[in-house]
Coordinates of N, CA, C and O in Angstrom, one line a residue:
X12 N 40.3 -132.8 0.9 CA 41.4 -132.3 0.1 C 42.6 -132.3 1.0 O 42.5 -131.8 2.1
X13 N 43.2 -132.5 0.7 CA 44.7 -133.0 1.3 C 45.8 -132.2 1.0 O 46.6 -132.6 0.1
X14 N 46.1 -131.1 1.6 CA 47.1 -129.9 1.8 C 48.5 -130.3 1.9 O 48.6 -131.0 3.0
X15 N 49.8 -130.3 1.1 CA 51.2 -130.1 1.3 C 51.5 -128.5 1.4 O 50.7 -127.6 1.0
X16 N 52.9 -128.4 2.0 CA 53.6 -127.5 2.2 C 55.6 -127.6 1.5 O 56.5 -128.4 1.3
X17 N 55.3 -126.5 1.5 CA 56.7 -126.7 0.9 C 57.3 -125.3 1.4 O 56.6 -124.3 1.3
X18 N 58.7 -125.4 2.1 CA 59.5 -124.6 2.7 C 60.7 -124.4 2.2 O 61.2 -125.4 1.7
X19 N 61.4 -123.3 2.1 CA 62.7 -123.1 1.7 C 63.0 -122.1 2.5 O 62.2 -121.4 3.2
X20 N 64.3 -121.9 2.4 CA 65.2 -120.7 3.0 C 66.6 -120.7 2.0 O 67.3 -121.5 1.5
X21 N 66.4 -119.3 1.9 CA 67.7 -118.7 0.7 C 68.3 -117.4 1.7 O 67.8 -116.4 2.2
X22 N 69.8 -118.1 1.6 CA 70.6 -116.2 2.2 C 70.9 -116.0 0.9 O 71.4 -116.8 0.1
X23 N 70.6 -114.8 0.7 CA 71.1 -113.9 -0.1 C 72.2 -113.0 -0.4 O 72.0 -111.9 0.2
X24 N 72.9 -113.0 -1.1 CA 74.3 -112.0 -0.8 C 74.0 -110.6 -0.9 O 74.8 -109.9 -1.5
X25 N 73.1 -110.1 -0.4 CA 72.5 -108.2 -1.0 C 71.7 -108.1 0.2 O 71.4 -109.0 1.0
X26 N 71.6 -106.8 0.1 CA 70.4 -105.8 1.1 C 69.2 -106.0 0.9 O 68.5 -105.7 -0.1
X27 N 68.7 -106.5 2.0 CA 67.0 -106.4 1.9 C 66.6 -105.6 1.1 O 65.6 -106.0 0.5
X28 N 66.9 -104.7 0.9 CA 66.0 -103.2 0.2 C 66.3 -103.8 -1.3 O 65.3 -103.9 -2.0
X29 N 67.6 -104.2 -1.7 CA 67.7 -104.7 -3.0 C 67.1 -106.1 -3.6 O 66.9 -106.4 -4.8
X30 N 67.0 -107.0 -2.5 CA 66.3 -108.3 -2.5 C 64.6 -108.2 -2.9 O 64.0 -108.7 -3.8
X31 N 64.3 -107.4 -2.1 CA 62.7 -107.2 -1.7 C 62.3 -105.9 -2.9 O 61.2 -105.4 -2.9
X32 N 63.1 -105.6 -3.6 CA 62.7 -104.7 -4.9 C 62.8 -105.6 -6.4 O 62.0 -105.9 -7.3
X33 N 63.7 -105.9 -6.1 CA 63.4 -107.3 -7.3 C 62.2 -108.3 -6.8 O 61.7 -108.6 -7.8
X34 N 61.7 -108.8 -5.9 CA 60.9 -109.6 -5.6 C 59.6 -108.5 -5.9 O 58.5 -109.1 -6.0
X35 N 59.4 -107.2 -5.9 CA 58.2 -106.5 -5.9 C 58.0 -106.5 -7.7 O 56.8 -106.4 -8.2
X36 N 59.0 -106.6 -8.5 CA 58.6 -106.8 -9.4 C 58.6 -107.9 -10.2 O 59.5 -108.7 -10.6
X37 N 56.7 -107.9 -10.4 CA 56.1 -109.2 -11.4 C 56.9 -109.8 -12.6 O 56.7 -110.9 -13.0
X38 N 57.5 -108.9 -13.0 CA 58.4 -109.2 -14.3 C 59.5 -109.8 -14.2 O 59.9 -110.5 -15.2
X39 N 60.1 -109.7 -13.1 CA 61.2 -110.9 -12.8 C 60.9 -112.2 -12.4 O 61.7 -113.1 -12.4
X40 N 59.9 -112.3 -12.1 CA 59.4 -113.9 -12.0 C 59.9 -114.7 -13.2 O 60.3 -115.8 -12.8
X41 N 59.9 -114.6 -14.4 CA 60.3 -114.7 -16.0 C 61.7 -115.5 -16.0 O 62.1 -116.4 -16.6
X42 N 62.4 -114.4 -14.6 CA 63.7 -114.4 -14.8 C 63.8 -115.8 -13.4 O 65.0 -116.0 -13.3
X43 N 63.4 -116.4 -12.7 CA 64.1 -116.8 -11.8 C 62.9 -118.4 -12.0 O 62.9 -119.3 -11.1
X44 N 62.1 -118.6 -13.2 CA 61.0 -119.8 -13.5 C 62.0 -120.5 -14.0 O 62.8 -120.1 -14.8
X45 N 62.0 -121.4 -13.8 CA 62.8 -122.8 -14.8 C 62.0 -122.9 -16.2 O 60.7 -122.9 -16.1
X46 N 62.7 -122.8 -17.6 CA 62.7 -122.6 -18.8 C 61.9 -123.8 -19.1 O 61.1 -123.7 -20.0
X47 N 62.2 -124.9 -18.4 CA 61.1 -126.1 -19.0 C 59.1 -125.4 -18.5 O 58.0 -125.9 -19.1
X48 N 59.2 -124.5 -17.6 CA 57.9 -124.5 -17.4 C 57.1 -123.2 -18.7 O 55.9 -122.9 -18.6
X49 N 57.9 -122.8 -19.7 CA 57.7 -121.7 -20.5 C 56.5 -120.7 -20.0 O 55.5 -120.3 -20.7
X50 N 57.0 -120.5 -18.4 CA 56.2 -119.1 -18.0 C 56.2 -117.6 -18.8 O 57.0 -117.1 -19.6
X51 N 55.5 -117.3 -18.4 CA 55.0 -115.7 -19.2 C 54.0 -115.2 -18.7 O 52.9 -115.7 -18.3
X52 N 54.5 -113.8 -18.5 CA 53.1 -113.1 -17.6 C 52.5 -112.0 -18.3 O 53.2 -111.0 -18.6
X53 N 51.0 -112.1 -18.7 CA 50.0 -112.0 -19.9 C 49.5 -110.8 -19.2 O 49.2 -110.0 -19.9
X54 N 49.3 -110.5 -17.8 CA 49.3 -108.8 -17.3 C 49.6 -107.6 -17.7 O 50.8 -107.6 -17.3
X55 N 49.5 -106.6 -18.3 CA 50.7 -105.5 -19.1 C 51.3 -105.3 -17.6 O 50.8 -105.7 -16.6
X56 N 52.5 -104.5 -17.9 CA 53.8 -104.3 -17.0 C 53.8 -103.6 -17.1 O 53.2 -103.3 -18.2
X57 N 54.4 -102.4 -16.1 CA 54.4 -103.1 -14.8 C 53.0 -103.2 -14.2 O 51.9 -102.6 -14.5
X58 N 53.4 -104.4 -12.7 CA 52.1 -104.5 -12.1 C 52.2 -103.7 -10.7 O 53.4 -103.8 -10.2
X59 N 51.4 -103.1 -10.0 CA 51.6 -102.3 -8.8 C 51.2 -103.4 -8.3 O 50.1 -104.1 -8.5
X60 N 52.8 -103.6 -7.3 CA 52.4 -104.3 -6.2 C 51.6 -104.5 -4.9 O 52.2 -104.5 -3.9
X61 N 50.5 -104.7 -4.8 CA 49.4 -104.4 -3.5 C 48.4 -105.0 -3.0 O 48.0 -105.9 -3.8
X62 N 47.8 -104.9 -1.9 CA 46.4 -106.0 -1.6 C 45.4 -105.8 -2.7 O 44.8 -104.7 -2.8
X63 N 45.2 -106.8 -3.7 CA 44.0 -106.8 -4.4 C 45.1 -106.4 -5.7 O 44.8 -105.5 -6.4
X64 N 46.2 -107.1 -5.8 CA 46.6 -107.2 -7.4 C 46.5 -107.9 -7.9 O 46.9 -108.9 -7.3
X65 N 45.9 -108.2 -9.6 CA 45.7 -109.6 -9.9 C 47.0 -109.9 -11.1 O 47.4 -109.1 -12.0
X66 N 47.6 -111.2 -11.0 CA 48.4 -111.1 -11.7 C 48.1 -112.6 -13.2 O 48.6 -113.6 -12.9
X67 N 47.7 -112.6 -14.0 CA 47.4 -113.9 -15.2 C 48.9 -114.0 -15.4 O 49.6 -113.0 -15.5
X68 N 49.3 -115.6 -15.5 CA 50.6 -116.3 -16.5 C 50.1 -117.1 -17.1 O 49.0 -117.1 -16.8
X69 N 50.4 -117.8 -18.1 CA 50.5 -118.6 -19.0 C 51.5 -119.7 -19.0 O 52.4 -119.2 -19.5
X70 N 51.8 -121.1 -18.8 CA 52.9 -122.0 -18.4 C 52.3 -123.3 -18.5 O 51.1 -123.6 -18.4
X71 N 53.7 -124.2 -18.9 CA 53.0 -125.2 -19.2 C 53.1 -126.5 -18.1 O 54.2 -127.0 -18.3
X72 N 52.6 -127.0 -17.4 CA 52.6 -128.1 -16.7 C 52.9 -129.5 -17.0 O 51.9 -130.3 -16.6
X73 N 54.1 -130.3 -17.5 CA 53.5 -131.4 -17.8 C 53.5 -131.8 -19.3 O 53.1 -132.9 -19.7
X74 N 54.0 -130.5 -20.1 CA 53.4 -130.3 -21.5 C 51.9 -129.7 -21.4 O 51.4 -129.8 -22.5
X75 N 51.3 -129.3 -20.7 CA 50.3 -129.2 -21.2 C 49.6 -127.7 -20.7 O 49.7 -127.5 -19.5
X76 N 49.0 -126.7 -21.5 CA 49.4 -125.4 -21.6 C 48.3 -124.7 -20.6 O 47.1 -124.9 -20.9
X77 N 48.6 -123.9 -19.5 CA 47.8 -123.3 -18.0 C 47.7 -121.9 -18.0 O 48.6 -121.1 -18.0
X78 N 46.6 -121.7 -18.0 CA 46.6 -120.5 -17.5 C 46.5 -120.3 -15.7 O 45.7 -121.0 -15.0
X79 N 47.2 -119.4 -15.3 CA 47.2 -119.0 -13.3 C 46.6 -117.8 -13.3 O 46.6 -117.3 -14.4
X80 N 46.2 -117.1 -12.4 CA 45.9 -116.0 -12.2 C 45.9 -115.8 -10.7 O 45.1 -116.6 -10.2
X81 N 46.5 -115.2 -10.0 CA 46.9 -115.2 -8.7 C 46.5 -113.5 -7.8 O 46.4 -112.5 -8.5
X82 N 46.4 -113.4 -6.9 CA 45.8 -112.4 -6.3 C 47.0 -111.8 -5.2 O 47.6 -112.5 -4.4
X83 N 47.3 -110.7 -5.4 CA 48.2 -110.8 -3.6 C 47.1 -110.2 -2.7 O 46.7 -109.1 -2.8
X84 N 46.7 -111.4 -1.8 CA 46.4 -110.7 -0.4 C 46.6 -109.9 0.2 O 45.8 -108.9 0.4
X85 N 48.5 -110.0 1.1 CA 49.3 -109.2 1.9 C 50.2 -108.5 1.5 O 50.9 -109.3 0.9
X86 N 50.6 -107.5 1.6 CA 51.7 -106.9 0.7 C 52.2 -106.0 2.2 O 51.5 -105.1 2.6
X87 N 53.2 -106.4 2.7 CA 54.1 -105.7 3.5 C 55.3 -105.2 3.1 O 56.2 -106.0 3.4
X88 N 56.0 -103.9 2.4 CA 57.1 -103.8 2.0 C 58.4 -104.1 2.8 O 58.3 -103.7 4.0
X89 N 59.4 -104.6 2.3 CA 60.3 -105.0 3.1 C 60.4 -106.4 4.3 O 61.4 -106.9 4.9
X90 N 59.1 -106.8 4.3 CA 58.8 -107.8 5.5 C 58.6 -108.7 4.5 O 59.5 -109.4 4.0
X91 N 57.3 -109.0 4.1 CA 56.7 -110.0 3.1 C 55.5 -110.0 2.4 O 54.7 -109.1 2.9
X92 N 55.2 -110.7 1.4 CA 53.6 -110.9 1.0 C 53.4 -112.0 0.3 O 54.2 -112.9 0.0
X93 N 52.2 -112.0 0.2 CA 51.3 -113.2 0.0 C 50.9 -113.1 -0.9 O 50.7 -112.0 -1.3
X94 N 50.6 -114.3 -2.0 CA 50.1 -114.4 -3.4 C 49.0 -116.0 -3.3 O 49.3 -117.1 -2.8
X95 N 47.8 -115.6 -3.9 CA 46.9 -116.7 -3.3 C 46.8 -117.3 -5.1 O 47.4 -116.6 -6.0
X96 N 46.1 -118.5 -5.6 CA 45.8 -118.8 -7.2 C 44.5 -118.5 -7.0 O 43.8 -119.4 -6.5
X97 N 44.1 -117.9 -7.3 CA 42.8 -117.9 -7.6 C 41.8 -118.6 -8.6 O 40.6 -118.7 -8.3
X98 N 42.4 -119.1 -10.1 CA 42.4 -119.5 -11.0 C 43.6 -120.5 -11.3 O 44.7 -120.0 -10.9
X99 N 43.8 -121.8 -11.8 CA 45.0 -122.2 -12.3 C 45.0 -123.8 -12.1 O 44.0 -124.5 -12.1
X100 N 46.3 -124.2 -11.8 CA 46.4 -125.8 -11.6 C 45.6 -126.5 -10.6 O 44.7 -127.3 -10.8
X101 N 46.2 -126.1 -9.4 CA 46.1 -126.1 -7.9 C 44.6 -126.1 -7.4 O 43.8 -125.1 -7.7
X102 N 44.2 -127.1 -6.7 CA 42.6 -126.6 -6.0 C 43.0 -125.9 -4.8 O 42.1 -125.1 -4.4
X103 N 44.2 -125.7 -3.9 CA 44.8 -124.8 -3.4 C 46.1 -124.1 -4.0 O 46.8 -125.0 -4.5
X104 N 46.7 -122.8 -4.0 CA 47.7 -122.8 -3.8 C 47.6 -121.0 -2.7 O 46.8 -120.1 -2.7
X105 N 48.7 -121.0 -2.0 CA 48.8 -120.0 -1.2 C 50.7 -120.0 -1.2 O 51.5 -120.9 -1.2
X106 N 50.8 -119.1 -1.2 CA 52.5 -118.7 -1.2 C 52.9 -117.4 -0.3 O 53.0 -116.2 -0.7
X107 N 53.1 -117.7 0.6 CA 54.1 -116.6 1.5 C 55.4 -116.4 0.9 O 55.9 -117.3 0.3
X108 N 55.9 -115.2 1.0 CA 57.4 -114.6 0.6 C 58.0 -114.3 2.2 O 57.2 -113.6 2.8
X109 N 58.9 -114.5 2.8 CA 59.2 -113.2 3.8 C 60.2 -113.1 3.8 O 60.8 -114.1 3.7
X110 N 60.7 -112.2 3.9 CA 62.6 -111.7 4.1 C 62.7 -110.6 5.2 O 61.8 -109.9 5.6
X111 N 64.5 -110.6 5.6 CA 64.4 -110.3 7.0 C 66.2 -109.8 6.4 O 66.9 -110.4 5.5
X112 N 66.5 -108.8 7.1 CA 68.1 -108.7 7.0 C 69.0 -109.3 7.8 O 68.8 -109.4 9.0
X113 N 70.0 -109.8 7.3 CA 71.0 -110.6 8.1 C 72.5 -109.6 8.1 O 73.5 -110.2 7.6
X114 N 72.7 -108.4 8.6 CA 74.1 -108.0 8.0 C 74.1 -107.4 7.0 O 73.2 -106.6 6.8
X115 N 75.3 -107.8 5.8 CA 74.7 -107.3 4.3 C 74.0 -108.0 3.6 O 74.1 -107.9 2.4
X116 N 73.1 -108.9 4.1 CA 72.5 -110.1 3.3 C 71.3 -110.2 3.5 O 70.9 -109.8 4.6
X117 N 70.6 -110.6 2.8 CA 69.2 -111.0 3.4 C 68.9 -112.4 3.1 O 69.3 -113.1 2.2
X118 N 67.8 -113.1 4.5 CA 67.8 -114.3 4.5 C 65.8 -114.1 4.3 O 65.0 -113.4 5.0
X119 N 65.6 -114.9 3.1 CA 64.1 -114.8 2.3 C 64.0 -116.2 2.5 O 64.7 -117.1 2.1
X120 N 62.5 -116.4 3.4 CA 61.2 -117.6 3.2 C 60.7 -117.4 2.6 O 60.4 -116.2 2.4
X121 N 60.3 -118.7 2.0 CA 59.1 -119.4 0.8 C 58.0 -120.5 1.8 O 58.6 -121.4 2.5
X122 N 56.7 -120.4 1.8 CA 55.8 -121.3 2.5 C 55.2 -121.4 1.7 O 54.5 -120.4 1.6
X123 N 54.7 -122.6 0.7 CA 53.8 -122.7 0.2 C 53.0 -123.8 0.3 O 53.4 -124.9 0.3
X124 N 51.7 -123.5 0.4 CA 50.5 -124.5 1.2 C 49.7 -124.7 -0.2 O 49.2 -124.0 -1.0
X125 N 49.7 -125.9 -0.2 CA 49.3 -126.5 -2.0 C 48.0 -127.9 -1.6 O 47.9 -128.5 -0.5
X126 N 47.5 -128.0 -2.4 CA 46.4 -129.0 -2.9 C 46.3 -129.4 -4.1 O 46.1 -128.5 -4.9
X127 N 46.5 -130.7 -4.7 CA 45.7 -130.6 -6.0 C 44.3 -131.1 -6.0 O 43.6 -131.6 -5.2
X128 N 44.1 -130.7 -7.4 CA 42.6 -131.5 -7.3 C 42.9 -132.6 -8.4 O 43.9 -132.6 -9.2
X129 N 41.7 -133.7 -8.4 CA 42.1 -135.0 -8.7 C 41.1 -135.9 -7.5 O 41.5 -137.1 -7.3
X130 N 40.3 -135.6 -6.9 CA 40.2 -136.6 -5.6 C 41.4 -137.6 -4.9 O 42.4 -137.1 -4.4
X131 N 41.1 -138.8 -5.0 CA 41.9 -139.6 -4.9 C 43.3 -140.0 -5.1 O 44.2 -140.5 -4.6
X132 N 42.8 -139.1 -6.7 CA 44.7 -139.8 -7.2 C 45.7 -138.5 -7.3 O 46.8 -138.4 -7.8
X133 N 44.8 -137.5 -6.6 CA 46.0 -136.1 -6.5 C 46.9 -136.9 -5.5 O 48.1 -136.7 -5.9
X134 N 46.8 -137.5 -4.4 CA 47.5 -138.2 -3.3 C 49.1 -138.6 -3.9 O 50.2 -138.3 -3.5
X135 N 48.5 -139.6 -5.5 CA 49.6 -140.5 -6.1 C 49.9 -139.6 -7.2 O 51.0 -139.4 -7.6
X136 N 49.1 -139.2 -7.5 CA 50.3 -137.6 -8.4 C 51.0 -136.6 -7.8 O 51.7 -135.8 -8.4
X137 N 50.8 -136.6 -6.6 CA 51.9 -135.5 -5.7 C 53.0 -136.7 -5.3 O 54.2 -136.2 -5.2
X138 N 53.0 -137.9 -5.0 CA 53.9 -138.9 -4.5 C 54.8 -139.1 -5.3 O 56.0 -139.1 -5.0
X139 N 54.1 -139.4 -6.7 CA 54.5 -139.9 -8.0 C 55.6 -138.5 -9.2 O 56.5 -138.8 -10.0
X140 N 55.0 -137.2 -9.0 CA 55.7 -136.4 -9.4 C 55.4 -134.9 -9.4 O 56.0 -134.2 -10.3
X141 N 54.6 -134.3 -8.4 CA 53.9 -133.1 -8.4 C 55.1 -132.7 -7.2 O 56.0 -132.0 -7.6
X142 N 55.3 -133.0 -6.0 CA 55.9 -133.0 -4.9 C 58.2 -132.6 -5.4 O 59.0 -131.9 -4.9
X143 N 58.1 -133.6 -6.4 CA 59.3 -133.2 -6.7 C 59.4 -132.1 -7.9 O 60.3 -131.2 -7.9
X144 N 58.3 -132.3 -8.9 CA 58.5 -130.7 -9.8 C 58.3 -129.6 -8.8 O 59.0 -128.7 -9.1
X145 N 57.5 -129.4 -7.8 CA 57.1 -128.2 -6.8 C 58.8 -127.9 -6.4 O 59.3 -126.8 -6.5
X146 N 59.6 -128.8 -5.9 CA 61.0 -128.8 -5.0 C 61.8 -128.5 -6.1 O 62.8 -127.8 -6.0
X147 N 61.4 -128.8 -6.9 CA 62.5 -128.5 -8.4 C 62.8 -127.1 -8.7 O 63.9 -126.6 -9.0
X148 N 61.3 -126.6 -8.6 CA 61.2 -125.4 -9.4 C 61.6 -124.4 -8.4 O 62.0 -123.3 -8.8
X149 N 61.4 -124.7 -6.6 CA 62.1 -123.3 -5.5 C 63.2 -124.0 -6.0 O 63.2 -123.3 -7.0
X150 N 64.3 -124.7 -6.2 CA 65.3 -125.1 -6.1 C 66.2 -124.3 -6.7 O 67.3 -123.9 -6.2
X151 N 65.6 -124.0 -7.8 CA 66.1 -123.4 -9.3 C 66.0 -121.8 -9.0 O 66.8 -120.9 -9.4
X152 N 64.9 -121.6 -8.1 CA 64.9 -120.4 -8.1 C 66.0 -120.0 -6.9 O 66.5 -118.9 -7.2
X153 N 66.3 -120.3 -6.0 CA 67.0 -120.3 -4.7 C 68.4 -120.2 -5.7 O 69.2 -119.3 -5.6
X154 N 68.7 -121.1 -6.6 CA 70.0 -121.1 -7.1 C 70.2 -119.2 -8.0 O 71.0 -118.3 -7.9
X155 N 69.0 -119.6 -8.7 CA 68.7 -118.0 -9.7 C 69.7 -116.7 -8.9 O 70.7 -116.1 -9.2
X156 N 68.7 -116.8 -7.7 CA 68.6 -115.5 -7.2 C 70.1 -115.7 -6.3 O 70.4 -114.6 -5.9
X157 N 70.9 -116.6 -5.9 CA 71.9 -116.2 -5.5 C 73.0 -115.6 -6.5 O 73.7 -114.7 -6.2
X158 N 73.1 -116.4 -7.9 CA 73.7 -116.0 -8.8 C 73.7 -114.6 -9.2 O 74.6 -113.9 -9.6
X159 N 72.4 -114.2 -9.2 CA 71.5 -112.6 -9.6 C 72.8 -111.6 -8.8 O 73.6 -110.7 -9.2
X160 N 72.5 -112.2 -7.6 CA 73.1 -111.3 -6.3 C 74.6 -111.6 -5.7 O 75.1 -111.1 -4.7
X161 N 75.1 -112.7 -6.9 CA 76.6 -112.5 -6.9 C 77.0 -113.3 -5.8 O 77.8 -112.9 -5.0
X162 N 76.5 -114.6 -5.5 CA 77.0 -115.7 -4.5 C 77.0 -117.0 -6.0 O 76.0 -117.4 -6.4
X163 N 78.4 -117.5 -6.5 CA 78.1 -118.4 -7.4 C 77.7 -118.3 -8.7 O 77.5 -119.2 -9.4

């Protein structure tokens, strides 16, 4: 099975404290998903953020309709946490958050360590167009959340 990563970095125009409280809550994910993926999260709200939280969405891939259900491993307040799939598209997915203050700003990583399954031709469906919806979708969110926080 054959592991990508995908990395980003977003400064943010706000305080860690205000960055890292919107990211604690599950319900804003809604807000920062690109509208072609018709995410929704089927968990009642709110969700306490913590090791051993489980979170179900509903989203479509492709046109074609998913359920995820994801787990957080690590939950560091203020530093970062981890969200593993437990359930979903992905024969891996793993997603690091971390943020760090810069001034009045905070500067937030995304690491995400991905697999599809497919044997062989997950290779040419990540080449072909998994690799660029993955880049699409931090892209959109990197733009989201500067707008959120009043950069643009």
């Amino acid at each position: 099975m054959r592991t990508y990563r995908l990395e980003t970095e977003t400064l943010v125009p706000a305080p860690l404290d205000d960055v890292f409280d919107f990211f604690s809550r599950a319900e804003n994910l809604e807000a920062i998903t690109p509208e072609f993926l018709r995410f929704k999260i089927l968990t009642p709200l709110p969700i306490e953020m913590k090791p051993g939280a489980l979170i179900e969405y509903r989203l479509r891939l492709f046109g074609l309709p998913v359920r995820w259900v994801t787990k957080i491993t690590v939950w560091e307040p203020g530093v970062r946490f981890v969200d593993v799939q437990l359930n979903g598209p992905y024969a891996k997915w793993e997603h690091e958050h971390r943020f760090a203050a810069e001034g009045d700003a905070t500067r937030m990583w995304d690491t995400v360590d991905y697999a599809l399954p497919g044997g062989p031709f997950g290779p040419l469906a990540h080449a072909m167009f998994v690799r660029r919806q993955v880049g699409s979708i931090f892209s959109h969110r990197g733009e989201v959340i500067r707008r959120r926080f009043g950069d643009g």
